[in-house]
Short mmCIF file of C-alpha atoms in Angstrom, two decimals:
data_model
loop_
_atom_site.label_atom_id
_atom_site.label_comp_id
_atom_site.label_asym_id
_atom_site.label_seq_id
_atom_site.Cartn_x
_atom_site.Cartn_y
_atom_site.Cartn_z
CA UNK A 1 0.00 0.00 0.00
CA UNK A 2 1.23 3.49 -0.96
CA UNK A 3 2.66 5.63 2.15
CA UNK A 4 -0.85 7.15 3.37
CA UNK A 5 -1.15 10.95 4.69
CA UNK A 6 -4.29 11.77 7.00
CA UNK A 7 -5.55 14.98 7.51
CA UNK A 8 -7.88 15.56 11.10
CA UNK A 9 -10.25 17.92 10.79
CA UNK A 10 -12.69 19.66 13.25
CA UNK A 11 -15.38 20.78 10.92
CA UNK A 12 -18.17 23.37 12.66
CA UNK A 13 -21.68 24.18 11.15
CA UNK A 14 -24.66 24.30 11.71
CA UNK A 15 -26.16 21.05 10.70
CA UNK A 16 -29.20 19.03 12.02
CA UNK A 17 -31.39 22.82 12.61
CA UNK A 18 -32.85 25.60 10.15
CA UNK A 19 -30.49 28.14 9.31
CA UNK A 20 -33.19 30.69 10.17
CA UNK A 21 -33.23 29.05 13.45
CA UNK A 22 -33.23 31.54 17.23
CA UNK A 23 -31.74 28.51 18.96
CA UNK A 24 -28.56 27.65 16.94
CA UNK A 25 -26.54 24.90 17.85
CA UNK A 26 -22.87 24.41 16.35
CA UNK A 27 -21.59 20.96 16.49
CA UNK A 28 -18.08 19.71 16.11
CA UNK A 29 -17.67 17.19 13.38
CA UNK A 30 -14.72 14.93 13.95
CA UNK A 31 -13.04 13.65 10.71
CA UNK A 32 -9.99 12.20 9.36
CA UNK A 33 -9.36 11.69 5.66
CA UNK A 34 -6.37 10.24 3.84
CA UNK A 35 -5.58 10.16 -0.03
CA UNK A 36 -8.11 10.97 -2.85
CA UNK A 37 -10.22 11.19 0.14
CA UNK A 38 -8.36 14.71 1.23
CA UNK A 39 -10.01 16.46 -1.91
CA UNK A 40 -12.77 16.84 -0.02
CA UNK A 41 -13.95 19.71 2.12
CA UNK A 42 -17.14 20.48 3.65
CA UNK A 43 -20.24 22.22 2.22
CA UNK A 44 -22.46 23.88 4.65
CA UNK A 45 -25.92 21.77 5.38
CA UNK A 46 -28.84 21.53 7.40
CA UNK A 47 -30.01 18.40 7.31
CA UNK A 48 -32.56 16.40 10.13
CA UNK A 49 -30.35 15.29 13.39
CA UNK A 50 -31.46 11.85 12.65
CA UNK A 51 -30.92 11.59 8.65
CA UNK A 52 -28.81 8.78 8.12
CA UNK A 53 -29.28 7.29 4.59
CA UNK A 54 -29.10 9.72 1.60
CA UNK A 55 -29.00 9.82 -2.00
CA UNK A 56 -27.92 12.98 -3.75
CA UNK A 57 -29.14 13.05 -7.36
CA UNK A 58 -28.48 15.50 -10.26
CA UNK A 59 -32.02 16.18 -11.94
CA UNK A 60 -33.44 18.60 -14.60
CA UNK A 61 -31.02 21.18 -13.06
CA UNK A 62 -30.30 20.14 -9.17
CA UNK A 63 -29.09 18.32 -7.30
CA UNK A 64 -31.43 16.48 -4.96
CA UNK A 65 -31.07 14.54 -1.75
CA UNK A 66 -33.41 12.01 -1.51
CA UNK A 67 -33.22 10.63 2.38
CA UNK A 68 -35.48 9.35 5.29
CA UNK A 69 -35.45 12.16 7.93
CA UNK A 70 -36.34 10.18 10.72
CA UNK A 71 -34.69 6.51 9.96
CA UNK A 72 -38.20 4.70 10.30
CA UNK A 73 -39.33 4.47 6.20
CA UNK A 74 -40.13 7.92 5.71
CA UNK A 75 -39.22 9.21 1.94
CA UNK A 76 -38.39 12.83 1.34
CA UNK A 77 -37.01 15.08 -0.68
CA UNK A 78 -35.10 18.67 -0.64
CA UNK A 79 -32.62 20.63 -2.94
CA UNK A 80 -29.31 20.66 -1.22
CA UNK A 81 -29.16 24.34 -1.67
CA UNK A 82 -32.27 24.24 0.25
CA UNK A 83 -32.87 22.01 2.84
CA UNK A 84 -35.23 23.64 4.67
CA UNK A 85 -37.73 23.02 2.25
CA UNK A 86 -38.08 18.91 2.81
CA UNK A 87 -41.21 17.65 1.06
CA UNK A 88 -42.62 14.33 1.72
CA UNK A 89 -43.12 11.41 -0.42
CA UNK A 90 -43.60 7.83 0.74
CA UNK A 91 -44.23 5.71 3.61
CA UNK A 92 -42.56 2.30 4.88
CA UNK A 93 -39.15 1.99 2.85
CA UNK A 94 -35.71 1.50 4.47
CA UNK A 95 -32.69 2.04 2.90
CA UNK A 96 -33.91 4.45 0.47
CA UNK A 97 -31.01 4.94 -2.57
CA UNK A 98 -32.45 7.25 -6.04
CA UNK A 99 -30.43 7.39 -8.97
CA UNK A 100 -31.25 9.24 -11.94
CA UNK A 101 -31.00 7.48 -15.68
CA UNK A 102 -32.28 8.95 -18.56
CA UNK A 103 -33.81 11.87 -16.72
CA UNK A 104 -35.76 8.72 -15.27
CA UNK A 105 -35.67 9.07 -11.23
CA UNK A 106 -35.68 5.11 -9.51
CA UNK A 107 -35.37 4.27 -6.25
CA UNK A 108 -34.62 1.31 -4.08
CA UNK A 109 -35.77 0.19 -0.87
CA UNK A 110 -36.36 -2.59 1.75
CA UNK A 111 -39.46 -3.31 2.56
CA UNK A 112 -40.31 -6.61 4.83
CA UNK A 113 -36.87 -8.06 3.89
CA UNK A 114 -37.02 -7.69 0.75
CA UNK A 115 -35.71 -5.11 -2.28
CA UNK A 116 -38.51 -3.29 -4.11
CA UNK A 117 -37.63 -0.58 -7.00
CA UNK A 118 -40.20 2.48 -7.50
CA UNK A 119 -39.62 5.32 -10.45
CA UNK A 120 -40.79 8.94 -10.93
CA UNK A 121 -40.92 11.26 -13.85
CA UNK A 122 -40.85 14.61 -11.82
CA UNK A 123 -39.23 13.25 -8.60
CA UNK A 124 -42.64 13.86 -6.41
CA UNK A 125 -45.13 11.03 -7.64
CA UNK A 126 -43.51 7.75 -7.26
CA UNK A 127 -44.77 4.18 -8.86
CA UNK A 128 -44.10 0.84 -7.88
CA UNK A 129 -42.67 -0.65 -10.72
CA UNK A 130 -41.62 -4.82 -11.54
CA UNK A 131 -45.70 -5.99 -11.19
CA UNK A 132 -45.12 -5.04 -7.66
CA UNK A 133 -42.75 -7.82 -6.95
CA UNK A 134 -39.34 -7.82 -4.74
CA UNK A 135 -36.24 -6.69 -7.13
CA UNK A 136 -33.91 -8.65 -4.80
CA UNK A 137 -35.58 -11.06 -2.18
CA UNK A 138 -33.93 -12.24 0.78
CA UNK A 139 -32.90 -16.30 1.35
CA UNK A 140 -34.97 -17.44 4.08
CA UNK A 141 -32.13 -20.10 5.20
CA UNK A 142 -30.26 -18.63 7.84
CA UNK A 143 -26.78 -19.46 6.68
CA UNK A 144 -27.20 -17.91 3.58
CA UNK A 145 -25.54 -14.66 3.09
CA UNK A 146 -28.95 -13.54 1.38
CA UNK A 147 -30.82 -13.88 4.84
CA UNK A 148 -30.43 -10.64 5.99
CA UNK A 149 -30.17 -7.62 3.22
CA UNK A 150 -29.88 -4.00 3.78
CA UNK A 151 -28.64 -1.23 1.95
CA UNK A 152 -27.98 -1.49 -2.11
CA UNK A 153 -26.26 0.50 -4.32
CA UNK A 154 -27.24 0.18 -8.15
CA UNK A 155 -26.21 2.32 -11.66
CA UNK A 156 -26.70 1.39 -15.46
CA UNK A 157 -23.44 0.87 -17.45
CA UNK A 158 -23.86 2.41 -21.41
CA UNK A 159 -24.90 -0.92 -23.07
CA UNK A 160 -27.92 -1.21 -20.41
CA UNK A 161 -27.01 -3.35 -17.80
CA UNK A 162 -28.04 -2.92 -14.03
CA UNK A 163 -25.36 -3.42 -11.63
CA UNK A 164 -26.12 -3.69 -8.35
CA UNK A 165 -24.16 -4.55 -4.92
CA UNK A 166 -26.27 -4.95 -1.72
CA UNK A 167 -25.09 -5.17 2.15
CA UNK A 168 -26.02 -8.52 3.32
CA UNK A 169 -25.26 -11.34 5.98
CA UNK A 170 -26.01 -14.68 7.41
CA UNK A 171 -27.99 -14.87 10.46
CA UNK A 172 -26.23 -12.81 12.56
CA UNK A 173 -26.62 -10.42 15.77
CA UNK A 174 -23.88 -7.85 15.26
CA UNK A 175 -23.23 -7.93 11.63
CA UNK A 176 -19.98 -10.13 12.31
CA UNK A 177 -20.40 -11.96 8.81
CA UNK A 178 -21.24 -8.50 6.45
CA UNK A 179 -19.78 -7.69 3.25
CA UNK A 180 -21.27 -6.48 -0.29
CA UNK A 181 -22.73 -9.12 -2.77
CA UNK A 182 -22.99 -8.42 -6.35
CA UNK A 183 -25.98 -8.99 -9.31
CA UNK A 184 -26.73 -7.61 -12.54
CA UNK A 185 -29.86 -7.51 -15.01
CA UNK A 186 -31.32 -5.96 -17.19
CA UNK A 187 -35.04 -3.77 -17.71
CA UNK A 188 -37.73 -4.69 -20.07
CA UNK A 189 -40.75 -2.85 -19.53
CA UNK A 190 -40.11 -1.90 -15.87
CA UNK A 191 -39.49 -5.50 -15.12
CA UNK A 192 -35.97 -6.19 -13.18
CA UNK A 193 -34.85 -9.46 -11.75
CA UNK A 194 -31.91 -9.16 -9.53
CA UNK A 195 -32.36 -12.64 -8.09
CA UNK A 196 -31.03 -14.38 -10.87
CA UNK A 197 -27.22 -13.74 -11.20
CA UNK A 198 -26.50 -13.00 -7.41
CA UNK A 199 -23.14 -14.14 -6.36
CA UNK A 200 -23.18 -16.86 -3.75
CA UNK A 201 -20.17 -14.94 -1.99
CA UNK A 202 -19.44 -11.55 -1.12
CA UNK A 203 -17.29 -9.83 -3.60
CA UNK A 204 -16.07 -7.11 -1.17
CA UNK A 205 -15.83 -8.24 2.34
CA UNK A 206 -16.15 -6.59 5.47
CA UNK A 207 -18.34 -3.54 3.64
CA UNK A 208 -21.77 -2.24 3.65
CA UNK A 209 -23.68 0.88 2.56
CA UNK A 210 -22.57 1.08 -1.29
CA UNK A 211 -22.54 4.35 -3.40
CA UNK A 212 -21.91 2.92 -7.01
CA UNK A 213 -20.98 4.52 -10.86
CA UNK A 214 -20.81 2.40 -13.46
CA UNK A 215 -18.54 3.83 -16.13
CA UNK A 216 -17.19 2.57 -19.27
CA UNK A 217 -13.67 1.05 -17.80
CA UNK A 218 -15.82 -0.59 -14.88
CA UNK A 219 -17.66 0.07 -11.55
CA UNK A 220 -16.30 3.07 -8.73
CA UNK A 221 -17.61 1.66 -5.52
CA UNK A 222 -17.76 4.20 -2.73
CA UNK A 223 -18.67 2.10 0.45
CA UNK A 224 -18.63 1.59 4.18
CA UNK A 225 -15.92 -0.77 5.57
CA UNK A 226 -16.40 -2.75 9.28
CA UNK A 227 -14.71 -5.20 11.72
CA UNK A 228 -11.80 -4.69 9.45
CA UNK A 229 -9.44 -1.78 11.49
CA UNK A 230 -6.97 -0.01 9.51
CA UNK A 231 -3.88 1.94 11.54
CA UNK A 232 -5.68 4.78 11.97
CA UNK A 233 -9.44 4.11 12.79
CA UNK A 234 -11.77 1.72 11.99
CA UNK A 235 -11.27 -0.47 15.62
CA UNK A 236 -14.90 -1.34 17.90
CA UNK A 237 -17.00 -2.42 15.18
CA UNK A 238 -16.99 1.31 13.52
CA UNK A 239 -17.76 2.10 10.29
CA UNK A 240 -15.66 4.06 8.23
CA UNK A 241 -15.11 4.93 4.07
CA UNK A 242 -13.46 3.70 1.60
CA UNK A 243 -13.02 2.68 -1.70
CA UNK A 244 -13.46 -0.24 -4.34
CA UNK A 245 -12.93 -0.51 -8.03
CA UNK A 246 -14.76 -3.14 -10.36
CA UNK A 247 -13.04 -3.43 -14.17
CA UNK A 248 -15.15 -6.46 -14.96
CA UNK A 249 -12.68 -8.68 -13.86
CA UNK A 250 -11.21 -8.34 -10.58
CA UNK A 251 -13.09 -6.34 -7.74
CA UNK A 252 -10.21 -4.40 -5.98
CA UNK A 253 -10.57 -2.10 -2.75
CA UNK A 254 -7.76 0.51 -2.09
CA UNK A 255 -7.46 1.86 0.99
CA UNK A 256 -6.03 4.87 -0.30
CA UNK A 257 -8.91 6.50 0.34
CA UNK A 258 -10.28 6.81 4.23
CA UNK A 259 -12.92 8.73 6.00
CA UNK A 260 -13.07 8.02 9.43
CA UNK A 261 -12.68 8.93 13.16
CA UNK A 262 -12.01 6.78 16.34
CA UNK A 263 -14.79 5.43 17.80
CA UNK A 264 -17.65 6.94 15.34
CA UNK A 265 -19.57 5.41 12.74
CA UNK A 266 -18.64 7.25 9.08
CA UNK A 267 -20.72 5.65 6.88
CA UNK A 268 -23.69 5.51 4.13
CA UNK A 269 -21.58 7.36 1.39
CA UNK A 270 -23.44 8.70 -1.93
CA UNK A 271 -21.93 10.81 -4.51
CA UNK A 272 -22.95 12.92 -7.60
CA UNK A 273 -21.19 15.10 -10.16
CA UNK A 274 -22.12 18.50 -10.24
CA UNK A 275 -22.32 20.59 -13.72
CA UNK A 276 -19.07 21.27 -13.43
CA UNK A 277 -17.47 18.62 -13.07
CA UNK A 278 -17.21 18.79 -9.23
CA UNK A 279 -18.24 15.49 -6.74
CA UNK A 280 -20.17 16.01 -3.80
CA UNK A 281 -19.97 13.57 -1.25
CA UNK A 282 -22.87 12.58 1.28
CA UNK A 283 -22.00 10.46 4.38
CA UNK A 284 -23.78 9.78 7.38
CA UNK A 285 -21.87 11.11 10.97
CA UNK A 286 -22.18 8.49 13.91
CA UNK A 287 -25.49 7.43 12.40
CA UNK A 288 -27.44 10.55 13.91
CA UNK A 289 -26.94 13.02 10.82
CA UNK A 290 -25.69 13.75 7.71
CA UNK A 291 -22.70 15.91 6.15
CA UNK A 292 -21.76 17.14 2.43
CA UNK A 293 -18.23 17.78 1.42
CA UNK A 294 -17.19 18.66 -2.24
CA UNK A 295 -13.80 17.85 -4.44
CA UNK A 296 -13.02 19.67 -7.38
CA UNK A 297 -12.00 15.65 -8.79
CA UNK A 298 -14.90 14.17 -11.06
CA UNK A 299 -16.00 10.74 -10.53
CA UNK A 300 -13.90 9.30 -13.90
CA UNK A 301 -10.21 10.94 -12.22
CA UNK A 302 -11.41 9.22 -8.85
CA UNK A 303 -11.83 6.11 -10.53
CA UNK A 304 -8.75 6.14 -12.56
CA UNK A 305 -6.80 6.95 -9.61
CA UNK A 306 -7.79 4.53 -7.88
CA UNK A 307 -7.84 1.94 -9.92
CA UNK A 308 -4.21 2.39 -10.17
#
């Protein structure tokens, strides 16, 4: 592994309460980052104290966050650039993750154990698409690794195909067993079957939470990483960021890139290009609320980079 440099931040903001709000609060956000992960620095946000998962998504113009604001299945939305205005938009779905393809918005979710896939032409009116069936279901046998399933991470490469890498484990009471299993398929009329091409393994251990971008020399994973300590964080059972590479071929994580702090869960990463070329980064902060931090690197010089 290349020589790795960490930079320790205390970031301060006010996050988790309305900008227009009497009773202020500034928290202290505790952060180290090494490598590619260095490029980025925070953006000022205001999301709920108790957002955890988050998609950000480019659309018709902005760039969305998509996110349950109270971590029980609520679905809302909110430009980032203004987060006070949160609209609501479904019930009952864990997990949420929204991507954007074709100016088509989808977005995955758990519902009773199981992987369902809704789309929206507008991003406020959502469908249940597939004839209502589960996407992805999970194995009822407890030693499968399909027995308990989480979050998923999903893009379409340019010839079509669905890719899509979902946090799962055997029975298990403290995630001991997790790591990131891998599928792909294909769309026909709003019909997607995940179930048939799912690995029987996990293809990156140890790792949850998946961000994914499928581009035309393979997959950039952006993902959380547990029970697997690194010299600088990562000890307890805490999550923390890194990153993974897919060429078609050979699935490759490089540490290279952190995000972490002792003792705190860094997790639930999702990332979108800007207009100009920028990334912004979401990530959830000790699973109570969520950040945004920007690099001037687009997603293809990450990749590259990486894949090095």
């Amino acid at each position: 592994m290349k020589k790795i440099l960490i930079l320790s931040l205390i970031l301060t903001g006010c996050f988790g309460c309305s900008s227009e709000s009497p009773n202020v609060v500034k928290k202290v956000v505790l952060l180290k980052q090494s490598g590619l992960a260095k490029s980025f620095s925070l953006i000022d946000s205001s999301y709920n104290d108790t957002t955890v998962e988050n998609s950000v998504v480019n659309f018709k113009g902005d760039i969305i966050s998509f996110f349950d604001p109270h971590v029980n299945g609520d679905f809302y939305s909110a430009s980032i650039y203004n987060l006070n205005e949160q609209k609501p938009l479904m019930k009952g779905i864990r997990f949420p993750y929204t991507l954007n393809h074709n100016n088509i918005l989808y977005n995955f979710g758990l519902v009773n154990g199981d992987i369902y896939l809704w789309k929206s032409l507008n991003g406020l009116s959502w469908s249940l698409i597939n004839n209502g069936l589960p996407v992805l279901k999970r194995n009822l046998d407890p030693t499968s690794i399909y027995y308990q399933i989480w979050n998923v991470g999903v893009d379409i490469d340019k010839n079509g195909v669905w890719h899509l890498l979902v946090e799962s484990d055997k029975y298990s009471a403290n995630q001991d067993g997790v790591g990131l299993a891998y599928s792909y398929a294909t769309m026909n009329n709003d019909v997607i079957d995940f179930n048939t091409n799912i690995t029987n393994h996990h293809v990156i251990k140890n790792a949850g939470n998946p961000y994914i971008k499928a581009l035309d020399q393979g997959l950039l994973i952006i993902h959380g990483q547990i029970n697997d300590p690194n010299e600088f964080f990562g000890g307890n059972n805490y999550w923390y960021i890194t990153a993974s590479t897919f060429d078609f071929t050979t699935w490759k994580t490089n540490k290279d890139f952190l995000m972490g702090y002792e003792n705190i869960h860094i997790c639930d990463p999702h990332l979108v290009e800007t207009s100009d070329n920028k990334t912004i980064i979401s990530f959830s902060y000790n699973q109570i609320t969520t950040y945004l931090m920007e690099s001037e690197l687009s997603l293809q010089e990450l990749y590259l980079i990486l894949k090095e």
